[in-house]
Amino acid sequence: MSFFKNITTKPWERKGVIGGLEPEGAFESANEKVALSIFLVVASVVFSLFTVGYFLRMELPDWRPLSEPSQLWFNTGLLIASSLLFQWAKNITQRADDKNLRLAFFGGGVLAVLFIAGQLMTWASLQEAGLFLTSNPANAFYYLMTGLHAAHLLGGLWVWSKSSIRLLSGEEAAELKLSIELCTLYWHFLLIVWFILFALLLNT
Amino acid sequence: MALAVVVVLLVIGTVIFHFSQAFGGPWYFTEIATDWGLIDFTINVTFWVTGAAFIILNLFMAWCVYKYRHKPGHKAVYEPENHKLEMNLTVITTIGVVAMLAPGLFVWANFVTVPEEALQYEVLGSQWQWQFRYPGADGQLGAADVSNVTEENPFGINPQDPYGQDDVVVNDPNMHLAVNQPVQALLRSHDVLHNYTVTQFRVKMDLVPGMVSYLWFDPTKEGTYDLLCEELCGIGHYIMRGSVTVESQEDFDAWIAAQPTFAETQSGPEPDLIAGQAAYAICATCHGAQGEGNQQLNSPKIAGQKAWYTERQLNHFKVGARGGDGDTNGAAMVPMAMTLADDAAVRNVSAYIETFPDEPSTPTISADVANGGDIYDRNCAACHLDDGSGTWYTDAPALAGMSDWYFVTQISNFLAGIRGMHPSDTYGEQMVSMSTAMADLEEINDVAAYINTLR
Amino acid sequence: MAYVPLADSDHETEMHHPHSFVEKYVWSQDHKVIAIQYGGLAVFTGVVGLVLSLLFRMQLGFPETATFIDPSFYYQAVTMHGMIMVVYLLTALFLGGFGNYMIPLMCGARDMVFPFLNMLSVWVFLVSVIILMASFFVSGGPTGGGWTLYPPQTNLAGTPGHDMGIVLMLISLAVFIVAATMGGLNYVVTVLQYRCRGLTMMRLPLTVWGIFVATLLALFAFPALLVSAIMMLFDILLGTSFFMPAIIESGTPLDHNGGSPILFQHLFWFFGHPEVYIVALPAFGLVSDVLSVHARKNIFGYRMMVWAIIAIGGLSFIVWAHHMYVSGMHPYFGFFFATTTLIIAVPTALKVYNWILTLWEGDIRLNAPMYFAIGFIFTFIHGGITGLFLGNVVIDLPLSDSYFVVAHFHMVMGVSPVLVVFAAIYHWYPLVTGRMFNEGMAKLHFWCTFLGTYAIYLPMHYLGFLGVPRRYYALGTTDFIPASAQDLNTTITIAALFVGAAQLLFFINIIWSLRNGPKAESNPWGAASLEWQTPDTPPVHGNWGASLPTVYRWAYDYSVPGAAEDFISQDTPENSEPQKDS
C-alpha cells in the first residue's frame, strides 16, 4: 500500500466497503512477524543510542582506546555460522521434506551459545590483562555493549529453546515454520548489529 | 452558555491581570541592569503575537459556543474540511512564528558571540557556595582543575601555572563588577550542576562539572543584585545565594585591590601558636583551659572545632554579625573577641584552639534519638556529614562531641532570626533556612540527642 | 505461515473464554479488563502524586504551618510528583488505559493481537509501580534529584535518596519501559493488522491515530531513557564514568573521571521531549472525538488533523535540546533547536484551529464531556503560547528554571491532558459501565477543576516573570522578590488544595453511578464511531457477538444533509444513505 497516497484520500467522499471480503492488515505478514520487525527497530534505537553515546564519550580527553582481543574474530565466525544455519533451517521449512531440519536448527542455537561463551572468554581475558570495567570508559562501553548484545541473543535463545522442545517432541515442521522464520530474522538482525558493533570497536 | 461567558471573562481577566502587572505591578520582570534590552524586546514581540492569538482564538471559540449551542430544530452544517481556510491559517501562523523567531535567533547570535573587549572572570560553584576568580595583572586566568582542590586551595588552581599566581581569588559569595564594562563569565563547578543567575542581567547558564561554560553581558546599572543558583544542586539548592555588586570603575578597582591573590593565599605566614596560646588565656576563664566549655557560664566547648570555623565566628563577633539583639550570651562574647586586635591575632588563637584534644562533651539532653537521627540524616548530614564531623567544603562546623545545649540554643537562635540574619554572615543565613528542618524545640532536642550518639 | 485473515467464526473459537472470577478480572486477557486495570493503577499512582504536590504546595504556601515538611522531603515530593505524573499516570493512562480500551473497539476487533502479552504488560507495570513505591520505605527515602534525575547530583550525598532511592527509581523506570514496550507492540500491530473489513487507516477515529502515533513515539523514545538508566546504574553501582566527571563529594574527591553530565541530558531529553507528545497526542485524539460527537459535526479538516499528528510526532524527535538551552551545551545548537521548536507550533496551532472550527456552525450539546473538551482548548491555547516563549532560545535565558517553566508545562501537559482525561472518562463512561453519571456533579467538577487550575497557574507565570526560581524549598530573603510574592504563593496553594479536594467529586460520581446511575442507552450521545455499535453495552468479552462489523464510511458522518438522524454510524451500509437530490 502506498502510505502517502492513503493519507491524502478524503475519507468522507468514498462510502462503502473498501477492500476484499475479509478484514485485511496493512502488511501481508504474520502478526508476529510485524511485531518482531517493529521490535527490531526499537532494539536498533537502543543500540544506536549506545553508539551515539560511545562517539560522544570518545571525544572526552580521558578516553584510552581498547585493543580488542583477537578472539573476537573467531567469535564473529561462530555467529556468522550460527546465522547461516538458521537460514538453512528456514530454507528447509519452505521445502516439502524436513531433512536436516533438526541439525540446522539445533546447530544454529548451539553455535550461538558458543558465541556467548566466547564473548565471556574475552571478558575474562580483559580482566586478566587488568582492563576492568571502571579502568576506562572504552572498557566500560566494551563490557556494556557486548553484554547488551549477548543479552539480546539470550532472549533469542529462550525462544529458540522453546521451539527446539516443540521440534523434539515431534511437531510437524510446517507448524514450526513461523517460529523458525522469526528466529532466523532475529539472528540475522543480531548478526548485523554485531558487525556494526565490531566495526565500531575495531576502528576506535 | 455559561461556559461562553466564563471563557470571555477569563480572557478579559487574564488581559487585565497581565497589564496590571506589566505596568507597575509587583509580579513582573525586574528592571534590566545590562544592555540585553534586545531580550526584553523579543519578549514583548512574543507577547503581542501570542496575546493576539490568545484573545482572538478564545473569543471566537466563546462566540461559537454561544452562537451554535443546541437549540431545537437547529442542525450542524456539514463541512468536512476547508482546505483554503486551512492553508490561509497555516500561512498566518507561519508569519507569526517567523516574527517571533527572527528576532530571537538574531539576539541569540549576539549572545553566543562574545565581544573582544569583554573581560573574563570565573564563577566557581560548589555545594552550596559561590566563589569567584579574576585574572591578575597578566589578564589571564591560571589553569585550574578539580584534582588540585584542597582546603588551602579551594579553587583547584594549578600551583605550577605562572598565570595563576596573580589571580585574584574571592572566597566569598559576593562579587563585584565595573559598570559599562562588558564581561564574560567562565563557569566552572566542582561537584554538580549549578546555574549562575542574576535576574536583572536576564542571562543565565549552567555550571557543569568537567567543563567550562560561559555567558557574557554588559552591566549598565549600578547596584547590588541577588545571585541565585537556578539548577537543582541538592538539598541546599535554595540556600546557594550570593550577590553581584555593579559599581563605578574606581570603586571596583579599589575592591579588587583589597582581595588576595592566589599566591598570597598560598604563602601567608604560618599561624603563631605561641601568640595564640597567650591570647587564649582570657578565653580559658570561660571556655576552660582545653576549650572543654562550661555550661554554667554558657560557654560552649570549642575544642574539636577547625580553625577556619573559629576564625570566622570570632570575626562575626567582632563585626557585630553575632551577639546582637536577643543574643545575650553572644553579647558577652563581643568584647572578648574585640581583645583580638587584628586578623593575625584571630588566626593565631583559632589555630591554637584547633590543637586541643577533642574530648566529647558530656551529654545533657535525652530525647527521641530515632526521630533526631531521621531528621539529621535527611537534612543535616548533607553538609555536616554522616558522622557530624563537618567539613570546610560545605562550610559546616563539627557537631559531634560538641556541647549539645549550645546546639539547641544556636538552632533556636537561627530559627528566631537572632543569628544568621546579619548581611555579612552568609553561611549563617543558610542555617536560618535549613534550621526549619526542625519543627520545634522538641525536634531540636531530638537532633541534639542524636548528635550525642555520634562520638 | 502466510497471513491468515480473521474469519469471524475462526476467531470466535480461538478466543480464550474465562470462567472463574479470578480469570475474568485478575488474570484477564480481555483488553477491556486490562484497560481498567491499567487505568485504575495509573490513577491510584496519580492520586499519590497529587497528594505529594499538595504537601509541597503546603510548604510553599504556608511555610509556618507546614513545619513537618523538611527540605529533604520537599525535594523528594517534588521529584516523585513529577515522575509519577508524567510517566506512571499520564503515559500509562493514555496508552495502557485508553489505548487498551479504545483500539480494539474502534478498529472493530475482538481483542488485541497478543492478549497474553497484553496481560503480561499490565502485571509488569504493577511491578514497576511497586518498585517505585518501595522507594518511600527504604533507607534514605525516594530520590530527591528532580524528575530529570540529572547526574552527578542525584548520585551524591547532598541529594536525598542518593543511595537506594535513585537506584529503585531507575530500576522501576526500566521495568516500566519493558511493560510499555510489550503493550506498545500490541497497540501498533493491532491498529495495523486487526482493523475490521472496510476500515482503512483514514477511516479511523482520531483517537486511534493519536494513540497509534503516540505509541510509536513511546516505542522509539523510551529506549533513550532505558539507555540512560542503564548507564547511570553502571555509574552508581559499578563505578563507571559514563556521566560522572571528576568531582568532589562533601570535600572528598570521587574515583570517577571524565564523564559527561550533558550526555545524560541529551539522552534524557531525547526521551523526554517525545514523552510530552506521548501524553499530548492521545489527548489530541480523544478530545477531537469528544468535540465532534457533542458538536454533532465532523471533526473539521480530518486529513489535516491526521497529518498534524504525524508531523508533530516526527518533529518531536528533533526538538529535544530546547530543554537544554542553558545547560552549557554548545550554544550553536540553540539556532537549530529554536527553529525546529517553533516550527512544531504550526501543526499544533492548526489542530487548535480545527477544534474551534469543529464548534463553528455546529449544533453544540453542552454536556459535561463537552465542558471539559472546551476547557481543554482554552488551557491548551494558554499552555501552547507560553511554549513559544520558552522555545525561542533567547527568551528562555531569563525564564528557564523559573516558575514560568513550571506554569507552562503544567498548563500544557498537566491541566490540558487531565481535562481530556475527564472529558473522555465522562464521555465513554456509559459505554464502559452501562450507566450514566450524574451530570450536575460532573459539571460542578468541571468548574472547580477548570477555574481552580487556572487560579493556580496563571499567577505562577508571573512569579516566573519576576524571576522566582523553581525547586526552592523556601524563597529566603532577596531584594528583588517582594513580600507579596509569598501572598501569591499562598493563593496558589489555596487554589491547589481546593482543586485537589474537588477531585473527590469525580471519584464519588463515577463510583456512586456505577450502581446507582440510570441505565445508559447503547449509544447515548449518538456517536458514529464503531465502539458505540457493539451489540451489548457494555461490550462483552469478544466485543462483537457472532460476527465482526463491516465499515462503510469514516467515523464522522454527523449532520449529513438529508439523513434521517444527525449521525450515521460507521457500520451503516452505503445504500441506506439517502441520496442528496432525490
mmCIF file of C-alpha atoms in Angstrom, chain B residues 253-363:
data_model
loop_
_atom_site.group_PDB
_atom_site.id
_atom_site.type_symbol
_atom_site.label_atom_id
_atom_site.label_comp_id
_atom_site.label_asym_id
_atom_site.label_seq_id
_atom_site.Cartn_x
_atom_site.Cartn_y
_atom_site.Cartn_z
ATOM 1 C CA ASP B 253 39.420 48.823 41.280
ATOM 2 C CA ALA B 254 39.551 49.610 44.983
ATOM 3 C CA TRP B 255 37.574 46.499 45.830
ATOM 4 C CA ILE B 256 39.620 44.154 43.742
ATOM 5 C CA ALA B 257 42.870 45.588 45.060
ATOM 6 C CA ALA B 258 41.726 44.613 48.547
ATOM 7 C CA GLN B 259 41.228 40.958 47.550
ATOM 8 C CA PRO B 260 44.079 38.479 47.973
ATOM 9 C CA THR B 261 45.839 36.906 45.020
ATOM 10 C CA PHE B 262 46.250 33.166 44.768
ATOM 11 C CA ALA B 263 49.928 33.442 45.615
ATOM 12 C CA GLU B 264 49.119 35.416 48.745
ATOM 13 C CA THR B 265 46.641 32.800 49.939
ATOM 14 C CA GLN B 266 49.306 30.114 49.460
ATOM 15 C CA SER B 267 52.211 31.840 51.137
ATOM 16 C CA GLY B 268 50.654 33.542 54.153
ATOM 17 C CA PRO B 269 52.667 33.232 57.395
ATOM 18 C CA GLU B 270 52.031 30.144 59.483
ATOM 19 C CA PRO B 271 49.821 30.974 62.466
ATOM 20 C CA ASP B 272 51.789 31.702 65.585
ATOM 21 C CA LEU B 273 50.683 29.123 68.157
ATOM 22 C CA ILE B 274 52.657 30.746 70.957
ATOM 23 C CA ALA B 275 50.869 34.038 70.424
ATOM 24 C CA GLY B 276 47.602 32.149 70.124
ATOM 25 C CA GLN B 277 48.228 30.456 73.428
ATOM 26 C CA ALA B 278 48.913 33.797 75.075
ATOM 27 C CA ALA B 279 45.770 35.299 73.654
ATOM 28 C CA TYR B 280 43.768 32.251 74.722
ATOM 29 C CA ALA B 281 44.391 32.966 78.413
ATOM 30 C CA ILE B 282 41.414 35.278 78.530
ATOM 31 C CA CYS B 283 39.218 32.719 76.750
ATOM 32 C CA ALA B 284 40.219 29.970 79.179
ATOM 33 C CA THR B 285 38.362 31.617 82.082
ATOM 34 C CA CYS B 286 35.043 30.677 80.498
ATOM 35 C CA HIS B 287 35.804 28.041 77.850
ATOM 36 C CA GLY B 288 38.269 26.141 80.005
ATOM 37 C CA ALA B 289 41.961 25.506 79.697
ATOM 38 C CA GLN B 290 41.449 22.888 76.960
ATOM 39 C CA GLY B 291 38.414 24.517 75.356
ATOM 40 C CA GLU B 292 36.165 21.935 77.007
ATOM 41 C CA GLY B 293 33.411 24.504 77.707
ATOM 42 C CA ASN B 294 31.368 25.289 80.808
ATOM 43 C CA GLN B 295 27.608 25.191 80.702
ATOM 44 C CA GLN B 296 27.259 27.179 83.954
ATOM 45 C CA LEU B 297 28.954 30.102 82.243
ATOM 46 C CA ASN B 298 27.032 29.490 78.994
ATOM 47 C CA SER B 299 30.346 28.781 77.335
ATOM 48 C CA PRO B 300 30.304 26.005 74.747
ATOM 49 C CA LYS B 301 33.031 23.540 74.099
ATOM 50 C CA ILE B 302 35.304 24.896 71.378
ATOM 51 C CA ALA B 303 37.941 22.178 71.263
ATOM 52 C CA GLY B 304 37.421 19.995 68.194
ATOM 53 C CA GLN B 305 36.420 22.905 66.017
ATOM 54 C CA LYS B 306 38.589 23.608 62.990
ATOM 55 C CA ALA B 307 40.475 26.879 62.871
ATOM 56 C CA TRP B 308 38.631 28.179 59.813
ATOM 57 C CA TYR B 309 35.332 27.979 61.662
ATOM 58 C CA THR B 310 36.537 29.510 64.925
ATOM 59 C CA GLU B 311 38.199 32.262 62.967
ATOM 60 C CA ARG B 312 35.053 33.078 61.074
ATOM 61 C CA GLN B 313 32.927 33.169 64.205
ATOM 62 C CA LEU B 314 35.371 35.387 66.074
ATOM 63 C CA ASN B 315 35.234 37.796 63.173
ATOM 64 C CA HIS B 316 31.447 37.674 63.246
ATOM 65 C CA PHE B 317 31.522 38.713 66.901
ATOM 66 C CA LYS B 318 33.925 41.484 66.057
ATOM 67 C CA VAL B 319 31.806 42.987 63.281
ATOM 68 C CA GLY B 320 28.548 42.530 65.137
ATOM 69 C CA ALA B 321 27.214 39.716 62.976
ATOM 70 C CA ARG B 322 26.784 37.738 66.183
ATOM 71 C CA GLY B 323 25.988 38.809 69.707
ATOM 72 C CA GLY B 324 23.420 41.382 68.692
ATOM 73 C CA ASP B 325 19.774 41.798 69.728
ATOM 74 C CA GLY B 326 18.369 38.856 71.618
ATOM 75 C CA ASP B 327 21.638 37.012 71.879
ATOM 76 C CA THR B 328 22.584 37.784 75.471
ATOM 77 C CA ASN B 329 25.188 35.061 75.745
ATOM 78 C CA GLY B 330 26.643 36.035 72.407
ATOM 79 C CA ALA B 331 26.761 39.660 73.522
ATOM 80 C CA ALA B 332 29.128 38.619 76.280
ATOM 81 C CA MET B 333 31.439 37.279 73.614
ATOM 82 C CA VAL B 334 31.673 40.545 71.676
ATOM 83 C CA PRO B 335 34.078 42.408 73.985
ATOM 84 C CA MET B 336 36.144 39.243 74.311
ATOM 85 C CA ALA B 337 36.528 38.968 70.571
ATOM 86 C CA MET B 338 37.401 42.654 70.457
ATOM 87 C CA THR B 339 40.520 41.935 72.507
ATOM 88 C CA LEU B 340 41.921 40.233 69.414
ATOM 89 C CA ALA B 341 43.359 43.247 67.690
ATOM 90 C CA ASP B 342 43.755 42.095 64.095
ATOM 91 C CA ASP B 343 43.237 39.212 61.677
ATOM 92 C CA ALA B 344 46.534 37.666 62.648
ATOM 93 C CA ALA B 345 45.509 37.539 66.299
ATOM 94 C CA VAL B 346 42.233 35.889 65.385
ATOM 95 C CA ARG B 347 44.043 33.373 63.211
ATOM 96 C CA ASN B 348 46.584 32.573 65.915
ATOM 97 C CA VAL B 349 44.070 31.886 68.639
ATOM 98 C CA SER B 350 41.879 29.837 66.295
ATOM 99 C CA ALA B 351 44.825 27.731 65.272
ATOM 100 C CA TYR B 352 45.737 27.264 68.913
ATOM 101 C CA ILE B 353 42.202 26.088 69.743
ATOM 102 C CA GLU B 354 42.440 23.533 66.970
ATOM 103 C CA THR B 355 45.337 21.887 68.790
ATOM 104 C CA PHE B 356 43.218 20.993 71.827
ATOM 105 C CA PRO B 357 42.376 17.329 72.316
ATOM 106 C CA ASP B 358 38.807 16.685 71.186
ATOM 107 C CA GLU B 359 37.185 15.022 74.206
ATOM 108 C CA PRO B 360 33.427 14.615 73.668
ATOM 109 C CA SER B 361 31.413 16.801 75.977
ATOM 110 C CA THR B 362 29.019 15.250 78.485
ATOM 111 C CA PRO B 363 25.515 14.792 77.091
#
